[in-house]
Short mmCIF file of C-alpha atoms in Angstrom, two decimals:
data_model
loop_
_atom_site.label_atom_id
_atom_site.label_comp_id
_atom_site.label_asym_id
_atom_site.label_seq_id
_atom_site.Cartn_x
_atom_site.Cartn_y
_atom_site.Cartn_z
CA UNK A 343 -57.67 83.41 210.47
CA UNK A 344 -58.46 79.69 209.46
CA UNK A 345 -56.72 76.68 210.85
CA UNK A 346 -54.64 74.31 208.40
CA UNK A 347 -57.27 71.96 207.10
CA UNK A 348 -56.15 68.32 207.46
CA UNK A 349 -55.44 66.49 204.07
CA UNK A 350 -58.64 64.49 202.77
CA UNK A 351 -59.14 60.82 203.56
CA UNK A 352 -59.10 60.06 200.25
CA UNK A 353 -55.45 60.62 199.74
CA UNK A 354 -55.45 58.14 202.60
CA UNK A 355 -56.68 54.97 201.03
CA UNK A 356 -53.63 53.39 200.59
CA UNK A 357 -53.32 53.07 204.42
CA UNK A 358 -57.23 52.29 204.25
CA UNK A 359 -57.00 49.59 201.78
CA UNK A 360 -60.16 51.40 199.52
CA UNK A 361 -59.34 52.27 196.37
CA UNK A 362 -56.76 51.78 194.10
CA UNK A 363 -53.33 51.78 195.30
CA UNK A 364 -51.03 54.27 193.54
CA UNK A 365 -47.53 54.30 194.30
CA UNK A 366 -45.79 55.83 197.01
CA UNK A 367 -44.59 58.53 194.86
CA UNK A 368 -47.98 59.37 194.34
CA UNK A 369 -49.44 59.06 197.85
CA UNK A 370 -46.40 61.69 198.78
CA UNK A 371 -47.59 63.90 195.91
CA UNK A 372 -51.02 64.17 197.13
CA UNK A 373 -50.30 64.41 200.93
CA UNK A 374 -48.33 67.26 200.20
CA UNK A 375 -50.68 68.65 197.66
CA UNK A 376 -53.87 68.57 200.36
CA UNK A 377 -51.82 70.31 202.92
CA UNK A 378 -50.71 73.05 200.72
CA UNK A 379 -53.68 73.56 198.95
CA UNK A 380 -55.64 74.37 202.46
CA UNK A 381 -52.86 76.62 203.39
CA UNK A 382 -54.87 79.91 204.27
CA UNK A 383 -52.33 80.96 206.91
CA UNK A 384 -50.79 84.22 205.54
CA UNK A 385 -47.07 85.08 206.80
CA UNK A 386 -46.22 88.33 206.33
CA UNK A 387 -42.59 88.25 206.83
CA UNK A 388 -42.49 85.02 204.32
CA UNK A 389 -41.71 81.15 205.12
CA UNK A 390 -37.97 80.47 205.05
CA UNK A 391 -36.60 84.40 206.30
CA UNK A 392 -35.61 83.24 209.62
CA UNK A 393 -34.92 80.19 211.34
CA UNK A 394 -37.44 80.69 214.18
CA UNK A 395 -40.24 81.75 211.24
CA UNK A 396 -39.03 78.33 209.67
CA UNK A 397 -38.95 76.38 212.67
CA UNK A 398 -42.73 78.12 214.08
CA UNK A 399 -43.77 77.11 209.98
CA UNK A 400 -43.03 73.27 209.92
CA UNK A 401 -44.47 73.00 214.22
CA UNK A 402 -48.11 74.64 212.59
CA UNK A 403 -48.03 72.13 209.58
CA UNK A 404 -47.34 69.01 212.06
CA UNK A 405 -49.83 70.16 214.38
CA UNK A 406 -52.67 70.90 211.82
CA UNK A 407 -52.05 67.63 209.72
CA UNK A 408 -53.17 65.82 213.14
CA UNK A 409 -56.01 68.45 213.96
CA UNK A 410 -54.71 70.13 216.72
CA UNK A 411 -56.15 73.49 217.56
CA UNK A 412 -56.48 75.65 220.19
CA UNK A 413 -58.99 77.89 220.37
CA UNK A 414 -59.02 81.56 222.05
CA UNK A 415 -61.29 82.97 224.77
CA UNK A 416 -62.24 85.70 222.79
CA UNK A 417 -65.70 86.13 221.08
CA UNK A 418 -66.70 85.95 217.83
CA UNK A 419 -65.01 88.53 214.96
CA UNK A 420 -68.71 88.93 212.63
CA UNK A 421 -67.34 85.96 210.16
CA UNK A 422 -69.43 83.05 211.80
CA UNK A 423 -66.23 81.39 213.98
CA UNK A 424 -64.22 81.90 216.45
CA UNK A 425 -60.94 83.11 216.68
CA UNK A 426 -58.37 81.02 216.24
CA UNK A 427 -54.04 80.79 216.69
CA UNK A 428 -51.73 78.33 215.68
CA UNK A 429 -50.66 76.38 218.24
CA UNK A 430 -47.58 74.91 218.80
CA UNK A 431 -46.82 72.75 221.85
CA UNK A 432 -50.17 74.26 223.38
CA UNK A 433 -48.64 77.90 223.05
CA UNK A 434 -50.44 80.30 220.89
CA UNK A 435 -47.53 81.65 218.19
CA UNK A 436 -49.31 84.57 216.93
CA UNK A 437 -46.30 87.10 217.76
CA UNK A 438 -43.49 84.33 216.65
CA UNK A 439 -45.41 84.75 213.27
CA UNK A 440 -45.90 88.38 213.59
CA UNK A 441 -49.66 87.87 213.08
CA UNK A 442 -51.45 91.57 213.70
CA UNK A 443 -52.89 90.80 217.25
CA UNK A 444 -56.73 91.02 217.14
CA UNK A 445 -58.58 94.07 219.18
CA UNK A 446 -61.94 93.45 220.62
CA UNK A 447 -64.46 95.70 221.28
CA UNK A 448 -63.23 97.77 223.99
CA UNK A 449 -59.69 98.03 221.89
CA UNK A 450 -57.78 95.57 224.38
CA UNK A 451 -55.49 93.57 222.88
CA UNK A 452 -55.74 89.75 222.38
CA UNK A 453 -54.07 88.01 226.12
CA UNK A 454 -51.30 86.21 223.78
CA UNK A 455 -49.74 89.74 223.85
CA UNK A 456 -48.31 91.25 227.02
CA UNK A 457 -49.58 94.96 228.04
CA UNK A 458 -45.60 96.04 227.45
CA UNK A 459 -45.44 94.80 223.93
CA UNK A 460 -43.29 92.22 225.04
CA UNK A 461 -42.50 88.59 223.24
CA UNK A 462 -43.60 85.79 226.32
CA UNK A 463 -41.17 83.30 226.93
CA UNK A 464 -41.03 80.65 224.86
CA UNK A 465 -41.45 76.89 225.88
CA UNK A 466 -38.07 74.60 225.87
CA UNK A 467 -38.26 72.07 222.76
CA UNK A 468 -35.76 69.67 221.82
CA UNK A 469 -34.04 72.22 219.23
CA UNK A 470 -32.94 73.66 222.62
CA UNK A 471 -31.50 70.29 224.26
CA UNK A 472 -29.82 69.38 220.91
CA UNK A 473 -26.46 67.97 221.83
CA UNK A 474 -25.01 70.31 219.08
CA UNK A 475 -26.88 73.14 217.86
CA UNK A 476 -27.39 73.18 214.41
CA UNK A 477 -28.47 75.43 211.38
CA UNK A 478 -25.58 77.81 212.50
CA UNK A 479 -27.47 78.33 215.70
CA UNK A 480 -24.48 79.18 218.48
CA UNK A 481 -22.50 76.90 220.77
CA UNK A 482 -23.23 77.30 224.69
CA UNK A 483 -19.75 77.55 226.51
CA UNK A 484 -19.23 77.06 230.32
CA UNK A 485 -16.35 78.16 232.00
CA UNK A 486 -15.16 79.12 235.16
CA UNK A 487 -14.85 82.91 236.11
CA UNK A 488 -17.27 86.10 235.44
CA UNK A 489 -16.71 88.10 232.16
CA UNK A 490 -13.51 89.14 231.51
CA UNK A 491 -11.96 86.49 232.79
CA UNK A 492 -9.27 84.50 230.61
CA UNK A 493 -11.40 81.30 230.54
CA UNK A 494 -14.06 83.36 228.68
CA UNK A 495 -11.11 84.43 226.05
CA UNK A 496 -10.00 81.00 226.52
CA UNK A 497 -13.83 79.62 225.29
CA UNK A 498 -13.69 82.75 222.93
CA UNK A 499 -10.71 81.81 220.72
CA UNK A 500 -11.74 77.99 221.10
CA UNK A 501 -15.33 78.43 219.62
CA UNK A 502 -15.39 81.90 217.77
CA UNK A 503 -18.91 83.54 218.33
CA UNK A 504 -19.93 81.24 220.81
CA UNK A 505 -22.76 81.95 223.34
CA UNK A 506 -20.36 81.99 226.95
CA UNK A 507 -21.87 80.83 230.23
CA UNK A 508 -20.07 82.46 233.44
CA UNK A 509 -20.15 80.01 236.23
CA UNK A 510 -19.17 80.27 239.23
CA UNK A 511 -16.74 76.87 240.41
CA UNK A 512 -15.14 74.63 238.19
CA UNK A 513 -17.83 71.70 239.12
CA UNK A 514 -20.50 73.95 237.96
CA UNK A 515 -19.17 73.80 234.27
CA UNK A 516 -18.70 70.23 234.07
CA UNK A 517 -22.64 70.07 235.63
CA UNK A 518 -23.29 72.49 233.06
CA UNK A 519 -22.64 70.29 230.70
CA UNK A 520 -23.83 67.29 231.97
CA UNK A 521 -27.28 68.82 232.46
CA UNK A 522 -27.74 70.20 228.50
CA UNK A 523 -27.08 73.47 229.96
CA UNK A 524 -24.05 74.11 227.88
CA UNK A 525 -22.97 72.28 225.27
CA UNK A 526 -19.07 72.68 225.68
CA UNK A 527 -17.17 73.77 228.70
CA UNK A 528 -13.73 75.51 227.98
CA UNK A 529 -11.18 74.73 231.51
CA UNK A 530 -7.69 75.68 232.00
CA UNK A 531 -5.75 72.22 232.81
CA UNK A 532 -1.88 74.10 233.31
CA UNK A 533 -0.01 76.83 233.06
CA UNK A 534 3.40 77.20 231.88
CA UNK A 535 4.84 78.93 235.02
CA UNK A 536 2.14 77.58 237.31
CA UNK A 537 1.46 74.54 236.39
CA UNK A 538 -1.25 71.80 236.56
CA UNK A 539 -4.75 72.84 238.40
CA UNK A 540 -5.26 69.67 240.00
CA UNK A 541 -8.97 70.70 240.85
CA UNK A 542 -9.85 70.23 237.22
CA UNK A 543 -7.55 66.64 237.03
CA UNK A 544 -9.52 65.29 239.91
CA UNK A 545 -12.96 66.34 238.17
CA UNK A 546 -11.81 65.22 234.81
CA UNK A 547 -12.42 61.75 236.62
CA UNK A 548 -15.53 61.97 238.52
CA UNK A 549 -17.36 63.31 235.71
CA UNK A 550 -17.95 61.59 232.60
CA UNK A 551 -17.03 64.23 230.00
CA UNK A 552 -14.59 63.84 226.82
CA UNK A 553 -11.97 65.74 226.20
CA UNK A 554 -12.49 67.14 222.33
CA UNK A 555 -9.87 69.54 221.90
CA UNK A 556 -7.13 71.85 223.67
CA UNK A 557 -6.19 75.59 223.30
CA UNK A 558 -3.17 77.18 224.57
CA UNK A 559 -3.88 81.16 225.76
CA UNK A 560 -1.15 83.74 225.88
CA UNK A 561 -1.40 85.14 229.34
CA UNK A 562 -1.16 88.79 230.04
CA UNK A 563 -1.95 90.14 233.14
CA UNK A 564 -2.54 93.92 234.16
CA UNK A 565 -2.33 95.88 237.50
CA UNK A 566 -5.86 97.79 237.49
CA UNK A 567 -7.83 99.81 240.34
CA UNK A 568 -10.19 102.47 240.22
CA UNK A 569 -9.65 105.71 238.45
CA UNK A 570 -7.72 108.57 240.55
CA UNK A 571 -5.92 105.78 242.23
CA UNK A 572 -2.14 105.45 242.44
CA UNK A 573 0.45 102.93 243.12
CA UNK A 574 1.32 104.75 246.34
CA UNK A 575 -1.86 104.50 247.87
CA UNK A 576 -2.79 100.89 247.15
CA UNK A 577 -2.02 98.67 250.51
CA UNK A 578 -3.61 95.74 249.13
CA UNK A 579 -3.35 93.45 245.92
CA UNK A 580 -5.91 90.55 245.00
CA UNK A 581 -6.36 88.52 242.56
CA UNK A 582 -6.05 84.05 241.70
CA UNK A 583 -3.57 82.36 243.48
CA UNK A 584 -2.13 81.75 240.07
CA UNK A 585 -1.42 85.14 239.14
CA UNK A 586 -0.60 86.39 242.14
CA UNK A 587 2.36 83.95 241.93
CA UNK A 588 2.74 85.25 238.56
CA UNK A 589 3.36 88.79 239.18
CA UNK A 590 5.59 88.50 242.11
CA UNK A 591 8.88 89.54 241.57
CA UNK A 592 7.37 92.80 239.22
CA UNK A 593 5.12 93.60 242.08
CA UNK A 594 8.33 93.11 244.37
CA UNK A 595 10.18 95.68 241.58
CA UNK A 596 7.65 98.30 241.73
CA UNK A 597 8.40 98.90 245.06
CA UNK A 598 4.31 97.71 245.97
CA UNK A 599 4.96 96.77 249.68
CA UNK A 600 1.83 95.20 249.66
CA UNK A 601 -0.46 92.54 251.09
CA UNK A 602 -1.35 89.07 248.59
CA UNK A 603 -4.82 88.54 249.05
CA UNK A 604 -6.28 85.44 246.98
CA UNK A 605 -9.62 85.19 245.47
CA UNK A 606 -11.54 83.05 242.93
CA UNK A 607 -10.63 83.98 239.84
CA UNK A 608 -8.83 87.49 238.41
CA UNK A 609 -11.78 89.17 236.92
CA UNK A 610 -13.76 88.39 239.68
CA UNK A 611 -11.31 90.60 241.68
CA UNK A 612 -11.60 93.19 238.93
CA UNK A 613 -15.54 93.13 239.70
CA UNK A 614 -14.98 92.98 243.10
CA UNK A 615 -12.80 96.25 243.89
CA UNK A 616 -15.76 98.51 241.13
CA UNK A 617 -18.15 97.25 243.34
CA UNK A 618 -17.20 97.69 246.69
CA UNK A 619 -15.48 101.23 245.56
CA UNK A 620 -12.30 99.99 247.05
CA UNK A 621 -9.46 102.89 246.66
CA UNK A 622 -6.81 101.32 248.64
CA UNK A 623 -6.75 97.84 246.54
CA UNK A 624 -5.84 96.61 243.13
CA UNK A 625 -6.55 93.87 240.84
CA UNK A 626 -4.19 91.28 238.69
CA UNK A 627 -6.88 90.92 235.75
CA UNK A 628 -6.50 91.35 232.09
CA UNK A 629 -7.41 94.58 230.32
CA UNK A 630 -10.70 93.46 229.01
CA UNK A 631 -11.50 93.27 232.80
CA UNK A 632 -10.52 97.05 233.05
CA UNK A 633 -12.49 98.29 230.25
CA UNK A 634 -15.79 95.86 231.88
CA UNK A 635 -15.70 96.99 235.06
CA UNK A 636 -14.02 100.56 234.68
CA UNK A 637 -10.86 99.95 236.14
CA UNK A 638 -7.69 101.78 235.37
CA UNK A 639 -3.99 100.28 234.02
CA UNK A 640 -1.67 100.87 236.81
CA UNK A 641 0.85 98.58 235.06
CA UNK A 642 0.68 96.72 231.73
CA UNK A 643 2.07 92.91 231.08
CA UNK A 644 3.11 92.33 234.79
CA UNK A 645 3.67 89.10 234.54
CA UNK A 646 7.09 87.63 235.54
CA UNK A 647 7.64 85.87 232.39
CA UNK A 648 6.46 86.57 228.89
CA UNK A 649 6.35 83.73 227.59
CA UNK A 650 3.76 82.58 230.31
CA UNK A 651 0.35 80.73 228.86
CA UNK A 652 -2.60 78.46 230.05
CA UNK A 653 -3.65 75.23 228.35
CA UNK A 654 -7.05 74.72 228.21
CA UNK A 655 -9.31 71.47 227.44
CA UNK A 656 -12.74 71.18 225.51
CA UNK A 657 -14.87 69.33 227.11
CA UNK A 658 -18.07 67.36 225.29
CA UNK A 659 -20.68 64.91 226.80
CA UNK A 660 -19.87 62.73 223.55
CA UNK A 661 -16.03 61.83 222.12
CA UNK A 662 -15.37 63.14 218.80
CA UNK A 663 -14.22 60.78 216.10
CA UNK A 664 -9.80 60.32 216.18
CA UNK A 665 -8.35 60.73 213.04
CA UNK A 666 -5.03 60.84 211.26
CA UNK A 667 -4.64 63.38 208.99
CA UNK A 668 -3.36 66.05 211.47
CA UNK A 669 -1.69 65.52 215.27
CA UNK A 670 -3.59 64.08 217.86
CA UNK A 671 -3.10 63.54 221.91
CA UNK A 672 -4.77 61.04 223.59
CA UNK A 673 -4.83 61.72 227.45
CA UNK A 674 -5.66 58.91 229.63
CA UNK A 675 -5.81 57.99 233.02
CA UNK A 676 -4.81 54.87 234.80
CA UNK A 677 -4.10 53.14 238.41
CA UNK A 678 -2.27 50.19 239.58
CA UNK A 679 -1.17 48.51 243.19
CA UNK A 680 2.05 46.84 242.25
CA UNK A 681 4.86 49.00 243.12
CA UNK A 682 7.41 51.71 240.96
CA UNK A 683 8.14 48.15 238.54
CA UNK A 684 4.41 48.41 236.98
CA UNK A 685 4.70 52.29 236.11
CA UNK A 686 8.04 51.76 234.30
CA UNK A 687 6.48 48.81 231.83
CA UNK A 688 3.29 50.63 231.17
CA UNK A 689 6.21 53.69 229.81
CA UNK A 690 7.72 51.36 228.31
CA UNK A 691 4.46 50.63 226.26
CA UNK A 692 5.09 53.99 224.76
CA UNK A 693 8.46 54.10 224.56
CA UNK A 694 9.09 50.90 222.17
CA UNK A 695 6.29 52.60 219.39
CA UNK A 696 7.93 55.61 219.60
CA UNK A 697 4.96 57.85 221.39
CA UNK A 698 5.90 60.64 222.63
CA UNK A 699 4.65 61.92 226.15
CA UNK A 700 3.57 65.14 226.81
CA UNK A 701 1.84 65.12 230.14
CA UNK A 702 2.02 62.17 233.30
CA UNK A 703 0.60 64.09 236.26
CA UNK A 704 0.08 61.82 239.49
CA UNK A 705 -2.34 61.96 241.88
CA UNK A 706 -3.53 60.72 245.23
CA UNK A 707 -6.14 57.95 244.67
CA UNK A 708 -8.99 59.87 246.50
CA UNK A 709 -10.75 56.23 247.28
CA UNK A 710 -7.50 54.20 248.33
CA UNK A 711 -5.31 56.99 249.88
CA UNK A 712 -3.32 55.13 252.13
CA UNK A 713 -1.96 51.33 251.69
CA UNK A 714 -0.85 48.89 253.99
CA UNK A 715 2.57 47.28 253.01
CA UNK A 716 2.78 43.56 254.34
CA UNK A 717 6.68 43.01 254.23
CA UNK A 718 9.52 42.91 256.52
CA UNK A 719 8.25 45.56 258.97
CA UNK A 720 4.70 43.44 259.17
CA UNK A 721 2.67 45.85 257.58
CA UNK A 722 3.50 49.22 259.31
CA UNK A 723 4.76 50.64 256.03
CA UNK A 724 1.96 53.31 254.73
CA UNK A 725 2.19 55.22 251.72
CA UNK A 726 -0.37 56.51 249.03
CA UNK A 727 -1.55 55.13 246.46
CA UNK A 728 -1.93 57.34 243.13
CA UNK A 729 -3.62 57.75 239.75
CA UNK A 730 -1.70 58.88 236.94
CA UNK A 731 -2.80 61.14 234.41
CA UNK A 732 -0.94 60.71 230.94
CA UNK A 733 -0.91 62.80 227.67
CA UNK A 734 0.81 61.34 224.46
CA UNK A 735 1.58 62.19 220.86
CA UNK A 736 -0.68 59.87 218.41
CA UNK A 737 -4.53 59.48 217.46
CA UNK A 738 -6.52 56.39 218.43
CA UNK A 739 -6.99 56.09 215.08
CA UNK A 740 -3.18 54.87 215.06
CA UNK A 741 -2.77 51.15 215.72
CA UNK A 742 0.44 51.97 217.45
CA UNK A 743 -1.68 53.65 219.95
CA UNK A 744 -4.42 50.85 220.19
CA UNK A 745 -1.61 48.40 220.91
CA UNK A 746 -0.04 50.55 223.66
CA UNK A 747 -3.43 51.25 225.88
CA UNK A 748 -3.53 47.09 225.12
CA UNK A 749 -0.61 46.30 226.73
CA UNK A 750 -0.65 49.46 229.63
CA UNK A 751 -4.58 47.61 230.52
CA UNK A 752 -2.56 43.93 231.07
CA UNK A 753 -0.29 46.16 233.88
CA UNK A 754 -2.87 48.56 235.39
CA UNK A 755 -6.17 48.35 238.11
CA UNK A 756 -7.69 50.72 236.32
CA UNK A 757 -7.67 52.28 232.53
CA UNK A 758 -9.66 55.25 231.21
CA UNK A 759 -9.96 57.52 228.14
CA UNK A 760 -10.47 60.84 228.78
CA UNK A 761 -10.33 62.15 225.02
CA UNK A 762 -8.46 61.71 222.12
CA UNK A 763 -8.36 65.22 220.26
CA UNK A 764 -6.29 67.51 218.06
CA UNK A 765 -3.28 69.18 219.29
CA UNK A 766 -3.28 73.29 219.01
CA UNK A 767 -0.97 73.92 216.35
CA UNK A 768 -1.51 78.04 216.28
CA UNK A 769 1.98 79.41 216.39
CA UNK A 770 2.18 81.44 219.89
CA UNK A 771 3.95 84.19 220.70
CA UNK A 772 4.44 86.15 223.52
CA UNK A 773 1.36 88.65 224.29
CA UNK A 774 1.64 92.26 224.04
CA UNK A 775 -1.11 93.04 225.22
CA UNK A 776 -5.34 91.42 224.55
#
């Protein structure tokens, strides 16, 4: 095979300055002319079928218009040169193109193939660090659990046919993230019986992710152990604190006189009991975690109340753009020293524009904890002081909104976006079942 010839200098000589000079319509014409015209690569599969063909295509061009080659260790063929690949990045790309690998005398194949046949890994390039993958490629989505779990359904319903990462802590998703690992990360943020997971609060402000967009999840929880098991012989239960919470007065009403035992998440406890072969324990998970780790359904829809459901947050290293043709909530975060007097004007803020507020969640201020009062008792007086973590009805888009955060920032320490996003409007109902 022949490397891409580089286009003659004499398409050059505008840059040159011999010559005439033709117009820039015609100096595009001929460089694109001299590179397909000593185009004697031959794809056998055809430019364009695939994006990775596509993508392998316009790397060979850019590297051949600037003379890069790199040559093979093997000998000559018989045809007076030596063999050559495309290179990309310094890797050779003859099994990206599906190029029939070349034999040498002994019948070995070429060393860009592996003795099993198999593709080699491929080199990072920036397609892979995009911040959004593009050309229909799929999102990667961090969340917290193992598969099965409902922060994977969670991720699922949020970003259909996404690509979902299993990690192991809460932090590790937001790192995820951070680090181009993932390009989303789906986290629950409250449950309706529950409520907030203050883990996730107090992470939502040491990292520096946005908040693009919420989805509510219909939780429906399942008693599962391993096959041949029965309710009588289980002396154990384990699952999330959460759901264990959940579950307690049905657990109470099956007559399951049994010990709580919390773990990390609910399909991890699914995973856990199939791999330890544990006959005497059982599992609050949801029924895709019976059918992954093959459980059995004790008891469907255990949960104490029906109508029981986890918000979860998007999260983004960049903000999305607010806008005002559909409902938005903003979610904030702010801090002040001033006494109970400074919280009630920065409500007010949103009170006289007629915001509605969803959300204010408060929280210890993990820097400032404790403050010393100097009054009438000379500064014995401790209490803590907090952050507080708002959600409200209306885009930033909105001016009303833009004047509010203006006047909460003249009575607050400390003001911070986290996201302004749309709202989930998919009508819920309770779950029968996933």
């Amino acid at each position: 095979m022949h490397a891409i010839a580089p286009p003659s200098s004499n398409n050059f000589n505008c840059f040159t300055g011999t010559g005439a000079r033709p117009t820039l319509a015609r100096v595009r014409r001929r460089f694109i002319q001299s590179v397909y015209r000593s185009d004697s690569v031959n794809f056998p599969n055809g430019v364009g079928l695939s994006r990775a063909d596509w993508q392998s295509t316009c790397a060979i061009l850019a590297s051949k218009v600037v003379s890069q080659e790199q040559p093979t260790d093997k000998p000559d063929t018989g045809s007076g040169g030596t063999n050559h690949f495309p290179a990309v990045n310094g890797h050779k790309t003859a099994i990206d193109l599906d190029l029939v690998p070349i034999e040498t005398a002994d019948n070995s194949m070429s060393s860009s193939i592996s003795s099993n046949n198999k593709p080699q890994p491929k080199p990072l390039t920036i397609t892979d660090l995009s911040p959004a993958p593009m050309h229909g490629s799929q999102l990667r989505v961090a969340y917290q659990g193992v598969p099965g779990a409902y922060s994977e359904a969670a991720a699922g319903k949020a970003y259909p046919n996404c690509e979902a990462i299993p990690c192991d802590q809460f932090e590790v998703a937001f790192q995820a993230v951070e680090l181009w690992i993932a390009d989303r990360a789906v986290l629950p943020i409250e449950n309706s019986l529950g409520g907030s997971i203050h883990r996730n609060y107090d992470l939502l402000l040491r990292h520096r992710l946005h908040i693009v967009g919420e989805v509510q999840l219909p939780v429906h929880h399942c008693l599962l152990a391993l096959p041949g098991v029965r309710k009588e012989y289980l002396n154990r239960v384990i699952s999330h604190p959460q759901a264990l919470a959940q579950c307690e007065l049905t657990l109470t009403k099956l007559g399951l006189n049994v010990a709580r035992e919390a773990v990390d998440d609910t399909a991890g406890a699914a995973e856990f009991i199939a791999a330890n072969n544990l006959r005497d324990t059982a599992a609050i998970a949801s029924a895709r975690a019976a059918g992954l780790y093959g459980l059995n359904i004790l008891e469907d829809g255990i949960q104490d109340d029906s109508s029981n459901v986890t918000r979860f947050v998007m999260l983004a290293r960049e903000p999305i753009i607010p806008r005002t043709d559909r409902p938005f909530k903003t979610s904030i975060v702010f801090a002040h020293g001033k006494g109970t007097s400074v919280l009630f004007k920065v409500l007010s803020a949103f009170a006289f524009r007629n915001i509605s507020l969803t959300k204010i969640e408060s929280r210890p201020h993990r820097n400032r904890p404790i403050r010393l009062v100097d009054d009438a008792n000379v500064g014995t007086a401790k209490h803590f002081e907090y952050m507080f973590y708002v959600d409200f009805e209306a885009s930033m888009a909105e001016v009303r909104a833009q004047n509010a955060l203006a006047e909460v920032q003249e009575f607050t320490s400390f003001l911070r976006v986290l996201g302004s996003y749309p709202m989930d409007m998919t009508p819920w109902c309770p779950s029968g079942g996933d």
